[in-house]
mmCIF file of C-alpha atoms in Angstrom:
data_model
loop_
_atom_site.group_PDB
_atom_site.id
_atom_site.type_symbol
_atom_site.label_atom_id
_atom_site.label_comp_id
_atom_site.label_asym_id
_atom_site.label_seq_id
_atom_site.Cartn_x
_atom_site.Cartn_y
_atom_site.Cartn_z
ATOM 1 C CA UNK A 1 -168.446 43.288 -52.603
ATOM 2 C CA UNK A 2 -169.939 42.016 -55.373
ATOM 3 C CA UNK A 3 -174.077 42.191 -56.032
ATOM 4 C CA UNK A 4 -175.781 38.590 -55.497
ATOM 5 C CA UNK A 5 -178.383 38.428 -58.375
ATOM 6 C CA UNK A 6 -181.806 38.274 -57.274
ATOM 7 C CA UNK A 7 -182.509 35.679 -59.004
ATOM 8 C CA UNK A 8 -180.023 33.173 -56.927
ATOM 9 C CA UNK A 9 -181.586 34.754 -53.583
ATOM 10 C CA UNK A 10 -184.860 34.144 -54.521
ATOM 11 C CA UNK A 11 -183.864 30.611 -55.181
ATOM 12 C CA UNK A 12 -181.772 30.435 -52.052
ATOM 13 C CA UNK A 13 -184.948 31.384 -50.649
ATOM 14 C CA UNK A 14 -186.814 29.158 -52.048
ATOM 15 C CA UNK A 15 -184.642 26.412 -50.762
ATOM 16 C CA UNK A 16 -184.741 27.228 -47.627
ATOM 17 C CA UNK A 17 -188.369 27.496 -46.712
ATOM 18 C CA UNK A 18 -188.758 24.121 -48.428
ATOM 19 C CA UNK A 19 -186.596 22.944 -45.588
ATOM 20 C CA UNK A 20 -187.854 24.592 -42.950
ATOM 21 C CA UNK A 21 -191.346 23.465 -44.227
ATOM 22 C CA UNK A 22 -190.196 19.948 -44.215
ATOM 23 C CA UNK A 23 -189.107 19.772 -41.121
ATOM 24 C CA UNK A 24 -192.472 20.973 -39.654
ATOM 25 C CA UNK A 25 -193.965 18.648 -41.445
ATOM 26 C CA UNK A 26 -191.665 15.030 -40.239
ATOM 27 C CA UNK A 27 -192.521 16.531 -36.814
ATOM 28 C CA UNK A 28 -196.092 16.408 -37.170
ATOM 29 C CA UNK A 29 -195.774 13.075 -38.598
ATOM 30 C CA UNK A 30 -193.726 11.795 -36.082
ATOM 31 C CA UNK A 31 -196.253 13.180 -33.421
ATOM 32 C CA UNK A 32 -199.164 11.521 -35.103
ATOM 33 C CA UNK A 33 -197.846 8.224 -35.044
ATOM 34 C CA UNK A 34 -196.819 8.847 -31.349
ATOM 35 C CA UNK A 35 -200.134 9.600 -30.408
ATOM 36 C CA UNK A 36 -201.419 6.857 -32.847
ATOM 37 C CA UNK A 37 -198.972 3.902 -31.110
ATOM 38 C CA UNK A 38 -199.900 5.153 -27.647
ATOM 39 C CA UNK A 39 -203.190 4.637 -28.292
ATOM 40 C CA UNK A 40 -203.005 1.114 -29.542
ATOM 41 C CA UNK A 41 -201.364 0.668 -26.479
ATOM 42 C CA UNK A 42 -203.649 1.521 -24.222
ATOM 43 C CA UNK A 43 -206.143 0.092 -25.557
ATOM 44 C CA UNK A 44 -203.956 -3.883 -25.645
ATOM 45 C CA UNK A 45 -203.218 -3.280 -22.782
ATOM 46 C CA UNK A 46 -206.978 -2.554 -21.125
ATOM 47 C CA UNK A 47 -208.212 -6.273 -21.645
ATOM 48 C CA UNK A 48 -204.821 -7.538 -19.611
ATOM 49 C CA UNK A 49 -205.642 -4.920 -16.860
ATOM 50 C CA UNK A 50 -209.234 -6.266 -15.972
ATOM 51 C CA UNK A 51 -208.244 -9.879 -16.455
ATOM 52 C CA UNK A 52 -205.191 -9.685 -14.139
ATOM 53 C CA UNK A 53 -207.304 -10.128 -11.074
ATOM 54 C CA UNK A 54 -208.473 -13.655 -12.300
ATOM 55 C CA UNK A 55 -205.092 -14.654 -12.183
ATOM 56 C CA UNK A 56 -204.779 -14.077 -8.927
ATOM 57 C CA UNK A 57 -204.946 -17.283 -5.915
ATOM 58 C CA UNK A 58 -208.669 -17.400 -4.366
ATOM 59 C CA UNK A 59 -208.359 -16.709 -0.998
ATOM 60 C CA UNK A 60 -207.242 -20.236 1.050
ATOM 61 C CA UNK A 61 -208.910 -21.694 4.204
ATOM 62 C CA UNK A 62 -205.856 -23.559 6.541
ATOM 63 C CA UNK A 63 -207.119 -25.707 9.021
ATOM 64 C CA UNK A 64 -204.925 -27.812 11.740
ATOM 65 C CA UNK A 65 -206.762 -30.733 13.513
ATOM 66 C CA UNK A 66 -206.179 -33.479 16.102
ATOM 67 C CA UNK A 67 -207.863 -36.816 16.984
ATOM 68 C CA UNK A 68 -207.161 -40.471 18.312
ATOM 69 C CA UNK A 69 -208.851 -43.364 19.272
ATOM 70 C CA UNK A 70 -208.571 -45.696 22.215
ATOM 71 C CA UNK A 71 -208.657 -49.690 21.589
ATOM 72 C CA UNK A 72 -208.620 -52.585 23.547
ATOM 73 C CA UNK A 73 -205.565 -54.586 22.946
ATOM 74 C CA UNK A 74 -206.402 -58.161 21.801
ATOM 75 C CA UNK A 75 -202.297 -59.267 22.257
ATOM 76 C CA UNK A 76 -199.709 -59.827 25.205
ATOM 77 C CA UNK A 77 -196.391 -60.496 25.148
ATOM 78 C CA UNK A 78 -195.247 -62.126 28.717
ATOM 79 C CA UNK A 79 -190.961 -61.915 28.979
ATOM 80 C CA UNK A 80 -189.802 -64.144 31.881
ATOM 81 C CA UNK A 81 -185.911 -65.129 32.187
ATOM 82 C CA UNK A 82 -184.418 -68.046 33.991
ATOM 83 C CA UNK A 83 -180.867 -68.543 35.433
ATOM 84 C CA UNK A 84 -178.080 -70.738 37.250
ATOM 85 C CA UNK A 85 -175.134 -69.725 38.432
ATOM 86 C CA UNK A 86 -172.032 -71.335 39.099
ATOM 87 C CA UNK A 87 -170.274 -71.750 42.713
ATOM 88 C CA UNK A 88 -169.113 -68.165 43.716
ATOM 89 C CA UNK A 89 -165.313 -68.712 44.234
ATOM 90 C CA UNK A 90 -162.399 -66.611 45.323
ATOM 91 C CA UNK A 91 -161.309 -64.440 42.297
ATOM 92 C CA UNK A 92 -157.786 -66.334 42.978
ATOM 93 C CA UNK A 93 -159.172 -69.483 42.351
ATOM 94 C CA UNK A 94 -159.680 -70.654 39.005
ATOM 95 C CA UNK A 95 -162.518 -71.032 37.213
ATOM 96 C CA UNK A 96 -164.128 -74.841 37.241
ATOM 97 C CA UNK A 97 -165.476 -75.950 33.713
ATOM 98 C CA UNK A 98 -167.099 -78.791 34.804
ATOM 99 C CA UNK A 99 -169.310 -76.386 37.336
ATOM 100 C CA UNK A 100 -170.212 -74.401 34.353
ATOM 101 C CA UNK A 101 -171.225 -77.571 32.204
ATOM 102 C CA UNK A 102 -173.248 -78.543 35.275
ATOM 103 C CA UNK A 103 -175.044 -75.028 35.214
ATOM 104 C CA UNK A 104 -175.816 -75.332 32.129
ATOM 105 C CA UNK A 105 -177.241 -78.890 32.196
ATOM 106 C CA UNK A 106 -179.495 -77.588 35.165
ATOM 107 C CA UNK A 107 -180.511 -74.748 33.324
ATOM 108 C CA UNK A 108 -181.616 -76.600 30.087
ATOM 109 C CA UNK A 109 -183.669 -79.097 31.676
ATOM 110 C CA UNK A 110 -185.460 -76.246 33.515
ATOM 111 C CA UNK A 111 -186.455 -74.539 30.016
ATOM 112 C CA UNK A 112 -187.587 -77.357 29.039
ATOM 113 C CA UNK A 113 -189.661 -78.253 31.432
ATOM 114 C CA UNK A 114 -191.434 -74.636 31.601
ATOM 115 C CA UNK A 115 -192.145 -75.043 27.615
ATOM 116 C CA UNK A 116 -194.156 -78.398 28.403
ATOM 117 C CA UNK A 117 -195.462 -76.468 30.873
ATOM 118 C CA UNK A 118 -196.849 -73.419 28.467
ATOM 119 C CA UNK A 119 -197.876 -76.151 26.216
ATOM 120 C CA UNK A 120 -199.988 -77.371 28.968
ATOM 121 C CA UNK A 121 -201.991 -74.630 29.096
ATOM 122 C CA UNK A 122 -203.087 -74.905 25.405
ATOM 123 C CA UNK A 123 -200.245 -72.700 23.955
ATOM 124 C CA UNK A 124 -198.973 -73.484 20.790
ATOM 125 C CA UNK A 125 -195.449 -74.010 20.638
ATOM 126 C CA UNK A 126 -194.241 -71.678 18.153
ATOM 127 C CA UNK A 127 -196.427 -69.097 20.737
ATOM 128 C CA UNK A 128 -193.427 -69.553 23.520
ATOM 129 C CA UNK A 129 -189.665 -68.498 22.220
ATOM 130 C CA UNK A 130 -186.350 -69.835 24.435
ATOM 131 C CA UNK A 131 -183.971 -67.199 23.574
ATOM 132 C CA UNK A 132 -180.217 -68.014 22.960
ATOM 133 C CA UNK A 133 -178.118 -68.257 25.911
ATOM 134 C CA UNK A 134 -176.439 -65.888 27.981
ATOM 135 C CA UNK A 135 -173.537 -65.654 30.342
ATOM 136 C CA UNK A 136 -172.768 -62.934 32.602
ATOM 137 C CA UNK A 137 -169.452 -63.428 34.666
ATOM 138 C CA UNK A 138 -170.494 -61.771 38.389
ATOM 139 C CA UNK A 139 -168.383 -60.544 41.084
ATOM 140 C CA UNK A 140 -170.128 -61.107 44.597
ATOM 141 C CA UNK A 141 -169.034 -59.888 47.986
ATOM 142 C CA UNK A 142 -167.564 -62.425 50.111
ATOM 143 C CA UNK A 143 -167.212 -63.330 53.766
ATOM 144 C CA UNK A 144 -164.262 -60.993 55.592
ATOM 145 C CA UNK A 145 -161.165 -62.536 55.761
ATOM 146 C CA UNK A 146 -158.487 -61.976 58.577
ATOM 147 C CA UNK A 147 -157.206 -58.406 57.916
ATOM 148 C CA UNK A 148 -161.358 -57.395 58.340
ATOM 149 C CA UNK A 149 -162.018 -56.929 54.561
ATOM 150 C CA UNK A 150 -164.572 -58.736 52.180
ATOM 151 C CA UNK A 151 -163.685 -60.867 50.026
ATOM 152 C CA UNK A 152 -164.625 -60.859 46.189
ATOM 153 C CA UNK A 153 -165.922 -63.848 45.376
ATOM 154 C CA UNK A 154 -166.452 -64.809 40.884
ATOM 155 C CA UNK A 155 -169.584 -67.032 39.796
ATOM 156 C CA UNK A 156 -170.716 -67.155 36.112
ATOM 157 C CA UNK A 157 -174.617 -66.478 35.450
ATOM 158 C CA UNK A 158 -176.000 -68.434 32.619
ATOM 159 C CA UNK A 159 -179.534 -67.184 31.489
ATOM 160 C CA UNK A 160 -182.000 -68.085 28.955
ATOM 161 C CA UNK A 161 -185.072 -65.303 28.097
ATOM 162 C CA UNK A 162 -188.491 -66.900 27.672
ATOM 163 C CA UNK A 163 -190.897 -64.588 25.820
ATOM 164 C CA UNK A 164 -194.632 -65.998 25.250
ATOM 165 C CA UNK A 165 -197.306 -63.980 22.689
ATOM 166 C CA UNK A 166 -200.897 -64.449 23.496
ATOM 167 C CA UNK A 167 -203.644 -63.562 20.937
ATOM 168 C CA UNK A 168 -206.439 -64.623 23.531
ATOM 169 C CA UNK A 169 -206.109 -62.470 26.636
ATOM 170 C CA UNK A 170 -208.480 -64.426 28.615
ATOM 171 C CA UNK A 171 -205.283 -67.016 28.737
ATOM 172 C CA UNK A 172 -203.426 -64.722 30.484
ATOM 173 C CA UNK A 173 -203.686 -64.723 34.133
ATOM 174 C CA UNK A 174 -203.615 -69.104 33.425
ATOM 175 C CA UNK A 175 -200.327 -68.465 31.656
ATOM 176 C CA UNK A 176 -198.889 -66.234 34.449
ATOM 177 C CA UNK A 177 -199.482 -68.314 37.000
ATOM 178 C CA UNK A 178 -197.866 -71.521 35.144
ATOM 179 C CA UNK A 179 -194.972 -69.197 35.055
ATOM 180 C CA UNK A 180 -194.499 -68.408 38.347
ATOM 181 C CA UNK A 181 -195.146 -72.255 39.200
ATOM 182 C CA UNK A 182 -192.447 -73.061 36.888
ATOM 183 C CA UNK A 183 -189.967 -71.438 39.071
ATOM 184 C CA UNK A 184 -188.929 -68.239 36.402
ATOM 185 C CA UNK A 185 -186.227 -66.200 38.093
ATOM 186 C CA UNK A 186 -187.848 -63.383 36.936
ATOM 187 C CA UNK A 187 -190.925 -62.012 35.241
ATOM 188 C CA UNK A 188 -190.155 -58.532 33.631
ATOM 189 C CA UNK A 189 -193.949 -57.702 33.004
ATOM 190 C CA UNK A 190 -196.343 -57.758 30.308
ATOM 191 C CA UNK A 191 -196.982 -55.770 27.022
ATOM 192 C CA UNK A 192 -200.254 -55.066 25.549
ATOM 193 C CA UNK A 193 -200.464 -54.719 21.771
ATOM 194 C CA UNK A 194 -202.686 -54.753 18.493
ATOM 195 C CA UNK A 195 -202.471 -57.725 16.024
ATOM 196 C CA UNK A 196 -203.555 -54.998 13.290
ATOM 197 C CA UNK A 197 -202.507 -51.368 14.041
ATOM 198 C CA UNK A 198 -202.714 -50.532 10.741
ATOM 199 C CA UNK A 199 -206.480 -50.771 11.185
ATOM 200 C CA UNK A 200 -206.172 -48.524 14.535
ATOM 201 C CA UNK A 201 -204.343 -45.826 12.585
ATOM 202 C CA UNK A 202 -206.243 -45.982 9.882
ATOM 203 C CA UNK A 203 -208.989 -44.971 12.128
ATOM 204 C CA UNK A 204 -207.170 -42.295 14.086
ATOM 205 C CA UNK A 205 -206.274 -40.476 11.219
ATOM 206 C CA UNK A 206 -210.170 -40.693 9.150
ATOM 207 C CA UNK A 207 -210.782 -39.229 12.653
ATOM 208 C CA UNK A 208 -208.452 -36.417 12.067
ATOM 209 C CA UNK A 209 -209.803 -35.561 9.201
ATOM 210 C CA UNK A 210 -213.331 -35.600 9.725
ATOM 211 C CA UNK A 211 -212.620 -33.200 12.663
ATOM 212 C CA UNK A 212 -210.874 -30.945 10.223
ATOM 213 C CA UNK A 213 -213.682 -31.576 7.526
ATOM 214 C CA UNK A 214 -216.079 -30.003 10.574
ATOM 215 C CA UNK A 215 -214.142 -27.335 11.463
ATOM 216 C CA UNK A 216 -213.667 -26.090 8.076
ATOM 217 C CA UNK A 217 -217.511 -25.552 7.302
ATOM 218 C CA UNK A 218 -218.264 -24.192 10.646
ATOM 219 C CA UNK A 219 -215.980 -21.603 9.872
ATOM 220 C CA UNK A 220 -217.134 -21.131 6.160
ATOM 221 C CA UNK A 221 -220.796 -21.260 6.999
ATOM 222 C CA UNK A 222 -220.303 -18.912 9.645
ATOM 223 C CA UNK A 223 -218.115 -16.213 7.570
ATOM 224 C CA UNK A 224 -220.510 -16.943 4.582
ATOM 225 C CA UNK A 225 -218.252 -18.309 2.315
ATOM 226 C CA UNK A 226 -218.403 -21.276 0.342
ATOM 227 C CA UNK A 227 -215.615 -24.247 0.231
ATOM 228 C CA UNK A 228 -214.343 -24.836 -2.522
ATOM 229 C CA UNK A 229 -211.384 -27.461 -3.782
ATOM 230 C CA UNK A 230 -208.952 -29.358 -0.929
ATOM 231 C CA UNK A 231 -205.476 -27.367 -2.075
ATOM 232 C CA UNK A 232 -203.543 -29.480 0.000
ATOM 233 C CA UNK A 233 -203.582 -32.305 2.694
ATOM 234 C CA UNK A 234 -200.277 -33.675 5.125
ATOM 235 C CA UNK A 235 -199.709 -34.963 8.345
ATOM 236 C CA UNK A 236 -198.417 -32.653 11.549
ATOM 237 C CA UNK A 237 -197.985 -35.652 12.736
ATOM 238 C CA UNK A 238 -197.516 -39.207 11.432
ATOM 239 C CA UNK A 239 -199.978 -41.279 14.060
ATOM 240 C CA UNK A 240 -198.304 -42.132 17.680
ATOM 241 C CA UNK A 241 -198.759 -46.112 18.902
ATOM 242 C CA UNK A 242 -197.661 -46.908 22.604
ATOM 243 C CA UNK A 243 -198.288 -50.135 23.204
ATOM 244 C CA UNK A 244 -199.358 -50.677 27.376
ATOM 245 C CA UNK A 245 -196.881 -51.877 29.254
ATOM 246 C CA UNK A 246 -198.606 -53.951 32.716
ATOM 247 C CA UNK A 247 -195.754 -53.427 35.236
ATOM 248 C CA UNK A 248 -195.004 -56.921 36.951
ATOM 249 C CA UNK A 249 -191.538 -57.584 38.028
ATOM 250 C CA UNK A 250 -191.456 -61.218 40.150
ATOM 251 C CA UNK A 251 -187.721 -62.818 41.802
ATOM 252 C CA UNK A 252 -187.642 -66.276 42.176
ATOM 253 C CA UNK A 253 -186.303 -65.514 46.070
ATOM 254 C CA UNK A 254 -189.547 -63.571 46.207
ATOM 255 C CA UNK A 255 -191.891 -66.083 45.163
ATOM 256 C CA UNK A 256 -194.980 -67.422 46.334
ATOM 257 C CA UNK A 257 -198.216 -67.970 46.592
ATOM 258 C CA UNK A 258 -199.023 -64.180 47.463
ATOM 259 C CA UNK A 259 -197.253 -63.190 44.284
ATOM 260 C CA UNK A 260 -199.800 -65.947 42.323
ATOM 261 C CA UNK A 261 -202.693 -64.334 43.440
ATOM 262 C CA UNK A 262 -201.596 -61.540 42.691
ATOM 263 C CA UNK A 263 -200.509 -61.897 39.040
ATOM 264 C CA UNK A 264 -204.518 -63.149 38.276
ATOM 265 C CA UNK A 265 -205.093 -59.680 39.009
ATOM 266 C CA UNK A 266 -204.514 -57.706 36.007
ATOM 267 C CA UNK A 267 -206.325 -54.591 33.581
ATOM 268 C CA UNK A 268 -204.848 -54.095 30.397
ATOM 269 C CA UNK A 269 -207.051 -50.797 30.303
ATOM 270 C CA UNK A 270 -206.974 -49.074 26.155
ATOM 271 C CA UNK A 271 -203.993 -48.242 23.898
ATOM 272 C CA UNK A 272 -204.671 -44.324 22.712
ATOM 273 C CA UNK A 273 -203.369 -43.693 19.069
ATOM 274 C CA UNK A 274 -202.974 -39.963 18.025
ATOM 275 C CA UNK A 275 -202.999 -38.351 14.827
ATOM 276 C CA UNK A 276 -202.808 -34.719 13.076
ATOM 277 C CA UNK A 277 -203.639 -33.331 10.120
ATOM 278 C CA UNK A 278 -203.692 -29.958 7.737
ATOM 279 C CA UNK A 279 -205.823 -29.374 5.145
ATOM 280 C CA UNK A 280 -205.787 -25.914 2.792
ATOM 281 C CA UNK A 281 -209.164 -25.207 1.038
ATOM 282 C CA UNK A 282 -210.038 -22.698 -1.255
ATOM 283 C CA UNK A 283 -212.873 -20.479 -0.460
ATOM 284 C CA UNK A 284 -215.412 -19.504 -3.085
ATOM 285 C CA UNK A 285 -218.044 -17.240 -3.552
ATOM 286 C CA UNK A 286 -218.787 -13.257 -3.516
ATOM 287 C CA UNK A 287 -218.628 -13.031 0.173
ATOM 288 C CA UNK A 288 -215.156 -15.031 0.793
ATOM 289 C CA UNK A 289 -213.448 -12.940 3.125
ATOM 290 C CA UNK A 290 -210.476 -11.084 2.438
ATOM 291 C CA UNK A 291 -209.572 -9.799 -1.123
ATOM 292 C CA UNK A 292 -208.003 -12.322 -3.326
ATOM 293 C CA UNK A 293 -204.850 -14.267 -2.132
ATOM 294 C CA UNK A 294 -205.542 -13.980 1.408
ATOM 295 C CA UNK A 295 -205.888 -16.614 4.069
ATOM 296 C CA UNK A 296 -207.931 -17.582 6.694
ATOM 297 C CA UNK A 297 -206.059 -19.721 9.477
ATOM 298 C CA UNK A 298 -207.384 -22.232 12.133
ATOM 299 C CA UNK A 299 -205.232 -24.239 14.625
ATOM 300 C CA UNK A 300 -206.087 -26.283 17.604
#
C-alpha cells in the first residue's frame, strides 16, 4: 500500500469540513427564513381573524302575520232564467218544427216584456243582459199505456238567462219583486260584490302588515334588541275575496204572493277579505339575542 502524502490528506481534510460546514450553515438559513415566513404569516393573517366576525349575517327577526277586513258590498248581481217548452210527445212521434218556432215566439216576447219591465224600475238597459238561447231536449214520463208501463214522452226546453247588476242596493228588493211579477221560471239567487276590490285588498293586506310591524317591536322591545333593516317581505297568502252569495231559488209553479214578500226580505251582511304576510328584519344592537347569524321566529 502505498503512503498518501500528508499534504493531500490535509487538503482532503480541508475539503471536507468546508462541506460539512456548509451544510450547517444552508440549514440554518433555511430555518431562519422558515421562522421568518411563518411569522409574516401570522401576523397577515391576525387582521382577517378579528374582522371575520363582521362578515358574518346579523342575527334576523321572522315574523308571520294575518289580517282581513269586512266590507259592505255596494253591488248585486240578480240571475233569473225563463223557459217554454214544446208539447211533450211520444218519443215515436216526430218532432213538430212549427211547435218549436211557436216556443220560441212565446218565449221572446216574454224577455222582452221583463226588460221593459227592469227598465221600469229605473234600470238602465245595458244594467239587464238576455243571454243567448238555449235548448235542452227533455224526456218526461208519460201516462201508462196498456201493458202497465209509462210511457216516455220528448218536449224541447228553450231558455233564455236574464242576469241584472245593481250598483244601488236599495233597488233591490223593487227589482226582485218586478221579477217575480214578470213571471221568471226561476230565480237562482243573488250575489253580493265590490265595484273596487282592489281597494278592499289593498286594505287587508296594509292590515297585515301593520299587525306584523306590531308584533315585531313587541318582541324586540321586549328581548332588548333594536330593529334594524326589513330583509325581506312576501305574501303566505295572496288576499282571499268571496263574494256573498243570498240563497233565493223561486219556480214559476211555486209562485206567489208569499214568495214576493218574501224576496223584500233580504241582508247582504259583510264580505271578509283575508291576507298574510312575512317579513325578516335584522336585529341590531349589543343585546340582540343569539350570536351572529341566528334567528328569532314568530308565527301566528
Amino acid at each position: 500500500m502505498k503512503a498518501i502524502p500528508l499534504s493531500l490528506q490535509n487538503a482532503g481534510s480541508q475539503t471536507l469540513g468546508s462541506q460539512r460546514s456548509g451544510s450547517s450553515g444552508l440549514r440554518s438559513q433555511l430555518l431562519g427564513y422558515g421562522l421568518l415566513g411563518g411569522t409574516l404569516l401570522a401576523l397577515l393573517s391576525a387582521p382577517f381573524a378579528h374582522a371575520a366576525p363582521a362578515h358574518q349575517a346579523p342575527p334576523s327577526l321572522h315574523v308571520q302575520a294575518q289580517s282581513w277586513v269586512e266590507v259592505e258590498p255596494n253591488k248585486a248581481t240578480l240571475n233569473a232564467r225563463l223557459w217554454e217548452n214544446t208539447p211533450a210527445l211520444s218519443t215515436l212521434e216526430g218532432s213538430d218544427s212549427s211547435a218549436l218556432s211557436d216556443a220560441r215566439e212565446r218565449l221572446e216576447s216574454r224577455a222582452s216584456e221583463l226588460i221593459e219591465k227592469m227598465e221600469a224600475t229605473g234600470l238602465e238597459r245595458n244594467a239587464i243582459n238576455a243571454g243567448s238561447l238555449n235548448v235542452y231536449p227533455e224526456h218526461i214520463q208519460g201516462p201508462r199505456n196498456e201493458d202497465g208501463e209509462h210511457e216516455t214522452l220528448q218536449r224541447t226546453r228553450l231558455e233564455r238567462p236574464i242576469t241584472v247588476e245593481l250598483t244601488d242596493l236599495d233597488q233591490l228588493s223593487e227589482v226582485l219583486d218586478a221579477l217575480i211579477a214578470a213571471g221568471v221560471n226561476s230565480l237562482d239567487g243573488v250575489q253580493f260584490d265590490l265595484q273596487d276590490r282592489d281597494a278592499a285588498t289593498d286594505e287587508a293586506l296594509v292590515k297585515a302588515l301593520e299587525k306584523a310591524q306590531h308584533k315585531a317591536n313587541l318582541m324586540a322591545d321586549s328581548l332588548d334588541a333594536e330593529l334594524g333593516h326589513v330583509k325581506r317581505i312576501e305574501e303566505t297568502q295572496s288576499p282571499i275575496f268571496q263574494p256573498q252569495m243570498m240563497s233565493m231559488r223561486a219556480e214559476s209553479d211555486a209562485a206567489g204572493a208569499s214568495q214576493s214578500a218574501a224576496t223584500s226580505d233580504y241582508s247582504p251582511g259583510t264580505i271578509r277579505i283575508d291576507a298574510g304576510v312575512n317579513v325578516v328584519w335584522a336585529l341590531k344592537g349589543p343585546n340582540a339575542p343569539g350570536r351572529p347569524g341566528s334567528d328569532v321566529a314568530a308565527q301566528e
